[in-house]
PDB file of C-alpha atoms in Angstrom:
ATOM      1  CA  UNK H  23     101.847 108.422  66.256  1.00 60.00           C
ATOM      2  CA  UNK H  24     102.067 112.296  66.189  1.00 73.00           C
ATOM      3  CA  UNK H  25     102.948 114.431  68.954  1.00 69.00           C
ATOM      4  CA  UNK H  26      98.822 115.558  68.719  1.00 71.00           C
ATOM      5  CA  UNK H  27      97.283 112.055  68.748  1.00 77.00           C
ATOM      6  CA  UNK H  28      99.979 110.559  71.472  1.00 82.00           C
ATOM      7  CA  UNK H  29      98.384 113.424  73.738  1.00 86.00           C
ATOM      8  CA  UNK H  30      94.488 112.680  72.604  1.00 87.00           C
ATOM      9  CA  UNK H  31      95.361 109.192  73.780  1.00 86.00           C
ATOM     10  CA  UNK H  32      96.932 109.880  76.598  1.00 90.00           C
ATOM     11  CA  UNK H  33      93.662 112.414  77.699  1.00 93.00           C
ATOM     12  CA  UNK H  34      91.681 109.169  76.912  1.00 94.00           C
ATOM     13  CA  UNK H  35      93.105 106.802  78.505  1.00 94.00           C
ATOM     14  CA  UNK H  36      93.192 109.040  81.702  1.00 95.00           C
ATOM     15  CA  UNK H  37      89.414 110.023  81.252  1.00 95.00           C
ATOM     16  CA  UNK H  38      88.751 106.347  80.928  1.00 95.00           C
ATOM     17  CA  UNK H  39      90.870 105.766  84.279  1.00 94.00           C
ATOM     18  CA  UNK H  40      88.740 108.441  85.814  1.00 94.00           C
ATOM     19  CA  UNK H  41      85.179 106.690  85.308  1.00 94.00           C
ATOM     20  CA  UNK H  42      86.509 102.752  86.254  1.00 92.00           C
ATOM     21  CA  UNK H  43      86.242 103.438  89.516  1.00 90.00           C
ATOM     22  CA  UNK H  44      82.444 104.877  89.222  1.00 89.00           C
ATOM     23  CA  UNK H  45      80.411 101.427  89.970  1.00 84.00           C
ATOM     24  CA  UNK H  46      82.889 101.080  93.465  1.00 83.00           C
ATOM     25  CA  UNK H  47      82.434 104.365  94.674  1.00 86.00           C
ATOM     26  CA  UNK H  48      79.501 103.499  97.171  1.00 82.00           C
ATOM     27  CA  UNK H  49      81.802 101.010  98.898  1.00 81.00           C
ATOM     28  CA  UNK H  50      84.545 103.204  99.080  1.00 86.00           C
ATOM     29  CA  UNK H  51      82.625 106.453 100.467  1.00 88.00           C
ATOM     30  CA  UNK H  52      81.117 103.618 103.003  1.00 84.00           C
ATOM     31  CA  UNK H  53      84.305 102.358 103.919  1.00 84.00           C
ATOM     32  CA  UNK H  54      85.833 105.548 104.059  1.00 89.00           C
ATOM     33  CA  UNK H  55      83.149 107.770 106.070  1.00 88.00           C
ATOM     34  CA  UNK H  56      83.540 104.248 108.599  1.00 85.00           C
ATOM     35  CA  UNK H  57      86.867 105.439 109.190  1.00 88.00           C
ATOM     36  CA  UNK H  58      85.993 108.614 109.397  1.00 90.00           C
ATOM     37  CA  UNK H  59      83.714 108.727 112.257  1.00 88.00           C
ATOM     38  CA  UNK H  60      86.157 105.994 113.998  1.00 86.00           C
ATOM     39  CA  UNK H  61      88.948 108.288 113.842  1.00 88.00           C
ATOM     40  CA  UNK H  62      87.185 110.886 115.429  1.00 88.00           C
ATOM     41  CA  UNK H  63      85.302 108.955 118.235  1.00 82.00           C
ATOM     42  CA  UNK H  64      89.306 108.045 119.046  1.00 80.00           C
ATOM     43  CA  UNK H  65      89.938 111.253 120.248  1.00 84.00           C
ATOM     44  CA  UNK H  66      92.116 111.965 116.913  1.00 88.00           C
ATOM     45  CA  UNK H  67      90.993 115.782 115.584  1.00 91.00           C
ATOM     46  CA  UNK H  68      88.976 116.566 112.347  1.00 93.00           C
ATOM     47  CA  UNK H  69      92.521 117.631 111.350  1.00 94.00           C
ATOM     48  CA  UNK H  70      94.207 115.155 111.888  1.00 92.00           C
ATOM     49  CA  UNK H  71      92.256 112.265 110.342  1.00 93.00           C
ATOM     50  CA  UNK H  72      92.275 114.227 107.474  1.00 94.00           C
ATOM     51  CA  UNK H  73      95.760 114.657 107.339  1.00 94.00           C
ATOM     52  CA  UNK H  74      96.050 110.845 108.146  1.00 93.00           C
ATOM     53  CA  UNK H  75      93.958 109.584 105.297  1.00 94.00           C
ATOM     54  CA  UNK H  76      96.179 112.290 102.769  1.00 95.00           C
ATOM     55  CA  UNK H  77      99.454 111.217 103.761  1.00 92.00           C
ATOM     56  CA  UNK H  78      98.801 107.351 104.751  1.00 90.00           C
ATOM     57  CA  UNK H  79      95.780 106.316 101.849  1.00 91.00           C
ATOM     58  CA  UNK H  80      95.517 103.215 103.524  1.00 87.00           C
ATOM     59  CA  UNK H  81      91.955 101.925 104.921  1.00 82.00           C
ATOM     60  CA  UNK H  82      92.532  98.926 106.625  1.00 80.00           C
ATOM     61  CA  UNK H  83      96.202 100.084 108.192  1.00 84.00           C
ATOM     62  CA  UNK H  84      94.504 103.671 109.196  1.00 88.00           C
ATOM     63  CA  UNK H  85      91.639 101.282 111.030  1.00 83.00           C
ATOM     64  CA  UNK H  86      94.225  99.200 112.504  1.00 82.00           C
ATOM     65  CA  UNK H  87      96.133 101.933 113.385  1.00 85.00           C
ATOM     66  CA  UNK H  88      93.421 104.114 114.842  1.00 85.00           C
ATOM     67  CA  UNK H  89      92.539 100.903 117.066  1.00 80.00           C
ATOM     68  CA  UNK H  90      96.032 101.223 118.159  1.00 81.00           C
ATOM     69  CA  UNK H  91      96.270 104.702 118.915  1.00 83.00           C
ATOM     70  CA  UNK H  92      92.834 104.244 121.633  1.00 80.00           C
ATOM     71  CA  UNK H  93      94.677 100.956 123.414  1.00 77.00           C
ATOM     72  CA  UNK H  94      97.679 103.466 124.273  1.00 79.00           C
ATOM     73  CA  UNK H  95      99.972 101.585 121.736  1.00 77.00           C
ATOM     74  CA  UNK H  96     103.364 103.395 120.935  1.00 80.00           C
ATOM     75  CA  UNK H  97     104.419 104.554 117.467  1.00 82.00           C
ATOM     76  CA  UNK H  98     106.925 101.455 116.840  1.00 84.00           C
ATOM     77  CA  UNK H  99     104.466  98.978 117.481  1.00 80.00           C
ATOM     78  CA  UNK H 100     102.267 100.627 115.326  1.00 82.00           C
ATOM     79  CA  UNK H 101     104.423 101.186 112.271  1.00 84.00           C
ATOM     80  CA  UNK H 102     105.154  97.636 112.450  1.00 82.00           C
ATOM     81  CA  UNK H 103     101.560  96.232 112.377  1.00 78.00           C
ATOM     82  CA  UNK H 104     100.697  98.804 109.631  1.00 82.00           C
ATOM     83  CA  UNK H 105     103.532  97.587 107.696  1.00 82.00           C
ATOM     84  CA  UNK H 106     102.706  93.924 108.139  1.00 78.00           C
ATOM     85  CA  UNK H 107      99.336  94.849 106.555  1.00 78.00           C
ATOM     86  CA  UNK H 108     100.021  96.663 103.810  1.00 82.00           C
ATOM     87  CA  UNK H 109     103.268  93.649 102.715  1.00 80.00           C
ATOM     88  CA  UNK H 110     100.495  92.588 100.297  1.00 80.00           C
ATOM     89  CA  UNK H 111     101.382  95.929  98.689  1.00 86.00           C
ATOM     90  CA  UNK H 112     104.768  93.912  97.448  1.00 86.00           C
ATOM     91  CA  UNK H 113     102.924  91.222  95.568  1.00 83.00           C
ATOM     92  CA  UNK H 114     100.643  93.684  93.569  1.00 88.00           C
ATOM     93  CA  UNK H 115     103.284  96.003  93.060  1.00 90.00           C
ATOM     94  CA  UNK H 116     105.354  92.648  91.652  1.00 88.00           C
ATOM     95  CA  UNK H 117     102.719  92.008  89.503  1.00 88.00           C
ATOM     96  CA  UNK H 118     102.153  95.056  87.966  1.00 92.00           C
ATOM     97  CA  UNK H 119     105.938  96.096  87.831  1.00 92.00           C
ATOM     98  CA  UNK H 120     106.443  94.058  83.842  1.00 92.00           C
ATOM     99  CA  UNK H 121     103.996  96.459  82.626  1.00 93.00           C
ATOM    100  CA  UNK H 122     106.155  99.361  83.984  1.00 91.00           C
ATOM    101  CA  UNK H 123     109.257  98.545  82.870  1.00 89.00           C
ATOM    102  CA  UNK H 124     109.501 101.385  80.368  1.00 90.00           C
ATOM    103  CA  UNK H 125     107.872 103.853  82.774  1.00 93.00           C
ATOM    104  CA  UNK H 126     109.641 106.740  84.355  1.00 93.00           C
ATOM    105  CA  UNK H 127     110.655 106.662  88.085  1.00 93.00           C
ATOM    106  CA  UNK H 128     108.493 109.481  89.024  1.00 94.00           C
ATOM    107  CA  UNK H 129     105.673 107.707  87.199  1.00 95.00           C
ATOM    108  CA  UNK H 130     106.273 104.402  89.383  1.00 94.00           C
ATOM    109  CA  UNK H 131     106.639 106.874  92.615  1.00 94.00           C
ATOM    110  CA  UNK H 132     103.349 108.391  91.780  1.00 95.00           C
ATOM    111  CA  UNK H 133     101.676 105.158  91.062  1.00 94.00           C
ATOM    112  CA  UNK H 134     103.057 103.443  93.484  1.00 94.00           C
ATOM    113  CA  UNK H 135     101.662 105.884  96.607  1.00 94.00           C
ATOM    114  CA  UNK H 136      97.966 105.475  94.388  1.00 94.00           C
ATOM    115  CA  UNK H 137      97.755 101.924  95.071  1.00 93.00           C
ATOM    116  CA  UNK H 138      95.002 100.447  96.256  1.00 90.00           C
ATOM    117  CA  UNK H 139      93.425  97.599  96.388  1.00 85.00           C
ATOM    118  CA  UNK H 140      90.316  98.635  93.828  1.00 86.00           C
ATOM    119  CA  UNK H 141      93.461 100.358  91.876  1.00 92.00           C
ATOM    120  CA  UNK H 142      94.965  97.215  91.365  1.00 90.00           C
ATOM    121  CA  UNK H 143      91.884  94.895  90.406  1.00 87.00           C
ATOM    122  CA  UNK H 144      90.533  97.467  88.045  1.00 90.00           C
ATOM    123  CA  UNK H 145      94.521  98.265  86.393  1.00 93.00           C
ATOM    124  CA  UNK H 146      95.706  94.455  86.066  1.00 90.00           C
ATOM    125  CA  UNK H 147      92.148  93.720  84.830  1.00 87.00           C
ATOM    126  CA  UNK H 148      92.403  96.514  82.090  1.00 91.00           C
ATOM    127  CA  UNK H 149      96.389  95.653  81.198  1.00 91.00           C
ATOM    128  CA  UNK H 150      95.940  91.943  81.029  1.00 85.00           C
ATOM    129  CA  UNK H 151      93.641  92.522  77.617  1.00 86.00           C
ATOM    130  CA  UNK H 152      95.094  95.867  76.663  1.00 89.00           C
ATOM    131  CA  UNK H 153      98.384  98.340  76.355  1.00 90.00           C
ATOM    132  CA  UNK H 154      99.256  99.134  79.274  1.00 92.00           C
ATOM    133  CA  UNK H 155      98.711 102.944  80.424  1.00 94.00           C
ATOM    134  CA  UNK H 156     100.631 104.850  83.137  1.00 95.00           C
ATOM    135  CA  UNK H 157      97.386 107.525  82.503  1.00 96.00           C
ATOM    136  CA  UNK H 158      94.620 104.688  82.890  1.00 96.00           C
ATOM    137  CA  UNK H 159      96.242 103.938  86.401  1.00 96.00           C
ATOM    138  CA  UNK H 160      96.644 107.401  86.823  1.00 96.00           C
ATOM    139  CA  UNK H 161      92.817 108.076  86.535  1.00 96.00           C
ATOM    140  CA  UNK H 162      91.949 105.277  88.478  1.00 95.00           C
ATOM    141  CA  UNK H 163      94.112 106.122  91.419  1.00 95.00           C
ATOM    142  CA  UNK H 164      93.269 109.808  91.572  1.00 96.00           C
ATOM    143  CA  UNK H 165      89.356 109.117  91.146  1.00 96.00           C
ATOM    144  CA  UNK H 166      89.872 106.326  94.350  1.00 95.00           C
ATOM    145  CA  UNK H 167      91.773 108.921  96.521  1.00 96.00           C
ATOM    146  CA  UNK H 168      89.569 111.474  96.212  1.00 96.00           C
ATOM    147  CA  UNK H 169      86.748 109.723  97.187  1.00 95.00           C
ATOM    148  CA  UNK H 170      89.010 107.750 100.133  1.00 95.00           C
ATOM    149  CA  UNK H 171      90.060 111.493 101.188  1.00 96.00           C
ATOM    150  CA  UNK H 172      86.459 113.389 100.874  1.00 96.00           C
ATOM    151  CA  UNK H 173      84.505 110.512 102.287  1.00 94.00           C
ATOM    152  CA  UNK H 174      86.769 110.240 104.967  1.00 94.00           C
ATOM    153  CA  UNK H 175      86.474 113.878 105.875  1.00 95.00           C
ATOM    154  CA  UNK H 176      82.554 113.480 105.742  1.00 93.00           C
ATOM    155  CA  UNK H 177      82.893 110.814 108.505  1.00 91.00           C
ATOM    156  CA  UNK H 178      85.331 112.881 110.505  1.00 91.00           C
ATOM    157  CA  UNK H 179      82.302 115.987 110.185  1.00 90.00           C
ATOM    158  CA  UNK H 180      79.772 113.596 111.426  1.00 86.00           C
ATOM    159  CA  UNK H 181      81.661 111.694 113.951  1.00 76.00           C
ATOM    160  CA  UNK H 182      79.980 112.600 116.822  1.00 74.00           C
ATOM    161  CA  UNK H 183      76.410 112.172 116.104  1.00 75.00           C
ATOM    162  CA  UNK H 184      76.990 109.420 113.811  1.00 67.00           C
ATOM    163  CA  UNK H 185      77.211 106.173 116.964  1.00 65.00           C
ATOM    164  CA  UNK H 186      79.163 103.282 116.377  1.00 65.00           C
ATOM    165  CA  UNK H 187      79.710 102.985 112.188  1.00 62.00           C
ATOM    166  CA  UNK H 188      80.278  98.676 112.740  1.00 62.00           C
ATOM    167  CA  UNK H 189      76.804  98.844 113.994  1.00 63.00           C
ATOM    168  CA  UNK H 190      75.799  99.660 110.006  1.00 62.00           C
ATOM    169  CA  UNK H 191      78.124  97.190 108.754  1.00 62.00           C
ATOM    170  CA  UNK H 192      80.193  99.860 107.224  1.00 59.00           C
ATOM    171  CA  UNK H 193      83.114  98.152 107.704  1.00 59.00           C
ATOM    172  CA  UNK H 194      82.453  95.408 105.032  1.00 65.00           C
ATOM    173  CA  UNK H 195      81.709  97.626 102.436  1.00 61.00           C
ATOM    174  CA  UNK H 196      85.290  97.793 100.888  1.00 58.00           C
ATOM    175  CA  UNK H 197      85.616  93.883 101.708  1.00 68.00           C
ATOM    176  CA  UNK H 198      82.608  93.355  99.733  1.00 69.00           C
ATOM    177  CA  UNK H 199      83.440  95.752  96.966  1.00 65.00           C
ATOM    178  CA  UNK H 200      86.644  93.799  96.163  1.00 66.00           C
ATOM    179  CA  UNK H 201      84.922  90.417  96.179  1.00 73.00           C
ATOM    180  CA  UNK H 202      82.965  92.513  93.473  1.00 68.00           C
ATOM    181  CA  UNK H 203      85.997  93.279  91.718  1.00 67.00           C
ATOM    182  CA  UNK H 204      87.604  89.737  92.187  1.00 72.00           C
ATOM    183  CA  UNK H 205      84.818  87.880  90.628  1.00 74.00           C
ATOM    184  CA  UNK H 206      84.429  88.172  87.119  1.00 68.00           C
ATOM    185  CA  UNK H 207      88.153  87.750  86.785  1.00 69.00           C
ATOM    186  CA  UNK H 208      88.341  84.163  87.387  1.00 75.00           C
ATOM    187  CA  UNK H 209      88.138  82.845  83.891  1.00 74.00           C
ATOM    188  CA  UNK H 210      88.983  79.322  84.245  1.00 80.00           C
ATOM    189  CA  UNK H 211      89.392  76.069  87.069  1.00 81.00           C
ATOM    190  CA  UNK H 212      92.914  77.637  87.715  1.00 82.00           C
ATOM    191  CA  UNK H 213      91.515  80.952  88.635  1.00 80.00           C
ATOM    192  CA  UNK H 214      88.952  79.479  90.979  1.00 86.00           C
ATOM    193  CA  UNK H 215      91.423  77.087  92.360  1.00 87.00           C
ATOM    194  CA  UNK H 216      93.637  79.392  93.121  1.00 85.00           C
ATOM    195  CA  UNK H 217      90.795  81.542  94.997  1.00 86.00           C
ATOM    196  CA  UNK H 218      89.389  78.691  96.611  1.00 88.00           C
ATOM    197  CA  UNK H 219      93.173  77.927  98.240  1.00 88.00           C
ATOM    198  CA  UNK H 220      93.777  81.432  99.142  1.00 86.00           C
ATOM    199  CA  UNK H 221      90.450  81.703 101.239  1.00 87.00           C
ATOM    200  CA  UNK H 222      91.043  78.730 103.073  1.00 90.00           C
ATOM    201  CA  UNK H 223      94.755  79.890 103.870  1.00 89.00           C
ATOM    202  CA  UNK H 224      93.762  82.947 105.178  1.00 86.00           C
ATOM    203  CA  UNK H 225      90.812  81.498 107.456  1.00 89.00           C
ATOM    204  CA  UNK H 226      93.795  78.983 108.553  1.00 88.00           C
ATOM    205  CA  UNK H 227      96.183  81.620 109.138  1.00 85.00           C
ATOM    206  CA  UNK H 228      93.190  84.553 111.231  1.00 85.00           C
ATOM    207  CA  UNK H 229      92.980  81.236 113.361  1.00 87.00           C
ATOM    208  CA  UNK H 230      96.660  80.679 113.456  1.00 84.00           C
ATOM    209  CA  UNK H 231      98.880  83.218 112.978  1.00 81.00           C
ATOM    210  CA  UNK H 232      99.046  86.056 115.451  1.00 75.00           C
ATOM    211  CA  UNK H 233      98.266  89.638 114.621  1.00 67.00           C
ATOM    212  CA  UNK H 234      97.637  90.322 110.287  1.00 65.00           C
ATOM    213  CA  UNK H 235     100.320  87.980 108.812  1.00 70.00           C
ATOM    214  CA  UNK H 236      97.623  85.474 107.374  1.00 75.00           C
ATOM    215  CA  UNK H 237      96.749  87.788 104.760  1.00 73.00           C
ATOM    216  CA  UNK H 238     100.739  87.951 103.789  1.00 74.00           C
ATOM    217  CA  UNK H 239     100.539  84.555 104.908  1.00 79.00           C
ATOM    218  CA  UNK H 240      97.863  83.560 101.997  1.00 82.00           C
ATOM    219  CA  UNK H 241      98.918  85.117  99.217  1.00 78.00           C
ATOM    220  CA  UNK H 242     102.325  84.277  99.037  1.00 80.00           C
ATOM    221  CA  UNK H 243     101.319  80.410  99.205  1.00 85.00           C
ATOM    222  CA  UNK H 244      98.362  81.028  96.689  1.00 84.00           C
ATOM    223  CA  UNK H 245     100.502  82.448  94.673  1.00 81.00           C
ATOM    224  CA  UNK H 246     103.032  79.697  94.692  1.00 85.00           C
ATOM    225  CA  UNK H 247     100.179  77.123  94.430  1.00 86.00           C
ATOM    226  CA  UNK H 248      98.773  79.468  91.356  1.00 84.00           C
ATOM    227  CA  UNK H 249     102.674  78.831  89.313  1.00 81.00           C
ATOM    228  CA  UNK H 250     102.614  75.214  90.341  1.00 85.00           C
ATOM    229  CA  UNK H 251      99.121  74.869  88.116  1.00 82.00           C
ATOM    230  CA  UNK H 252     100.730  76.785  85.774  1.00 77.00           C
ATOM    231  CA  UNK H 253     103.569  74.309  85.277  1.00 77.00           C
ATOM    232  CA  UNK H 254     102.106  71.260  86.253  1.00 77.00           C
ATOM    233  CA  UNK H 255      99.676  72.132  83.279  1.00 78.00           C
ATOM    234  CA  UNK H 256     102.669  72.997  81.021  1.00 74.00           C
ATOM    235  CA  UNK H 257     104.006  69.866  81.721  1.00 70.00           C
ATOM    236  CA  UNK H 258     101.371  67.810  80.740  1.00 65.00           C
TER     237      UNK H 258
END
């Protein structure tokens, strides 16, 4: 491939990253104007939920952590909880990381911050059938912060007219945008096994387990129970 075509394909793949996202954006401006108008009705500054969504790109830890910040909760605790929450972070990173292998460390840096939760459904969705593309993920990170950042700021602006955002159910959007996502990749009995055990995990663990370690909680033992299917059907 020629110097000329590697960059046309390159440009494509990113364009192509760029639109994924298009058909989730309504649950992530929803999601992220939710936070938004939260932030703000916590006493934090236009500023400096801006500045939080920028540097942190992290819905549900920026929720938690706004939560935090109106109980009078110091930084330490925070940091932890925020941590704990975004562990699942790890397993998608794991997942993706054989399709990387070739990729420069600045790429993985870049990518890395860009994860998201919609970034990761739509990438591993697109790599499992196709080459994988540091500029596909590219796209679709960029398009999903943007939106997270500038819907975010849109909540901040209208805050404090806007009333209690749970009250519109706002705060399922993203939820229900990644059951979207999740879906129409279960292919076969495995995938919906596998599904089926890490919903019922997670319920067990919310009941359970104190503060957010079910959801670290459920995917590590899904996943296990997902590679003993896996061999249990190789052994057969």
């Amino acid at each position: 491939m020629t110097l000329a075509n590697e960059r046309e394909h390159s440009l494509k793949e990113f364009r192509s990253g760029l639109k994924a996202p298009l058909p989730l954006a309504l649950g992530v401006i929803s999601f992220g104007m939710a936070y938004g108008m939260i932030a703000i009705q916590g006493d934090l500054s236009f500023l400096e939920s801006t500045l939080m969504s920028i540097a942190v790109f992290a819905g549900a830890s920026q929720f938690i952590a706004i939560g935090m910040l109106m109980s009078g909760a110091g930084a330490l605790p925070i940091l932890l909880t925020t941590f704990m929450i975004n562990s699942r972070h790890f397993l998608m990173s794991a997942s993706l990381a054989p399709f990387a292998q070739r990729w420069k460390l600045r790429w993985k840096v870049l990518l890395s911050f860009l994860l998201a939760d919609e970034t990761y459904a739509l990438t591993i969705s697109r790599f499992s059938k196709n080459a994988p593309s540091k500029y596909y993920q590219l796209g679709v990170g960029l398009n999903i912060y943007i939106i997270w950042v500038l819907s975010s700021m849109v909540g901040s602006a209208l805050g404090p007219i806007a009333g209690n955002p749970q009250a519109w159910g706002l705060d399922f959007a993203l939820p229900a945008t990644f059951i979207v996502l999740v879906v129409p990749m279960l292919q076969n009995w495995r995938d919906f096994a596998v599904s089926f055990v890490a919903g019922l995990l997670s319920i067990a663990g919310f009941i359970f387990l104190p503060g957010k370690w079910y959801v670290t909680f459920a995917s590590l033992l899904a996943a296990a129970f997902g590679w003993g299917l896996v061999e249990f059907c190789k052994a057969k």
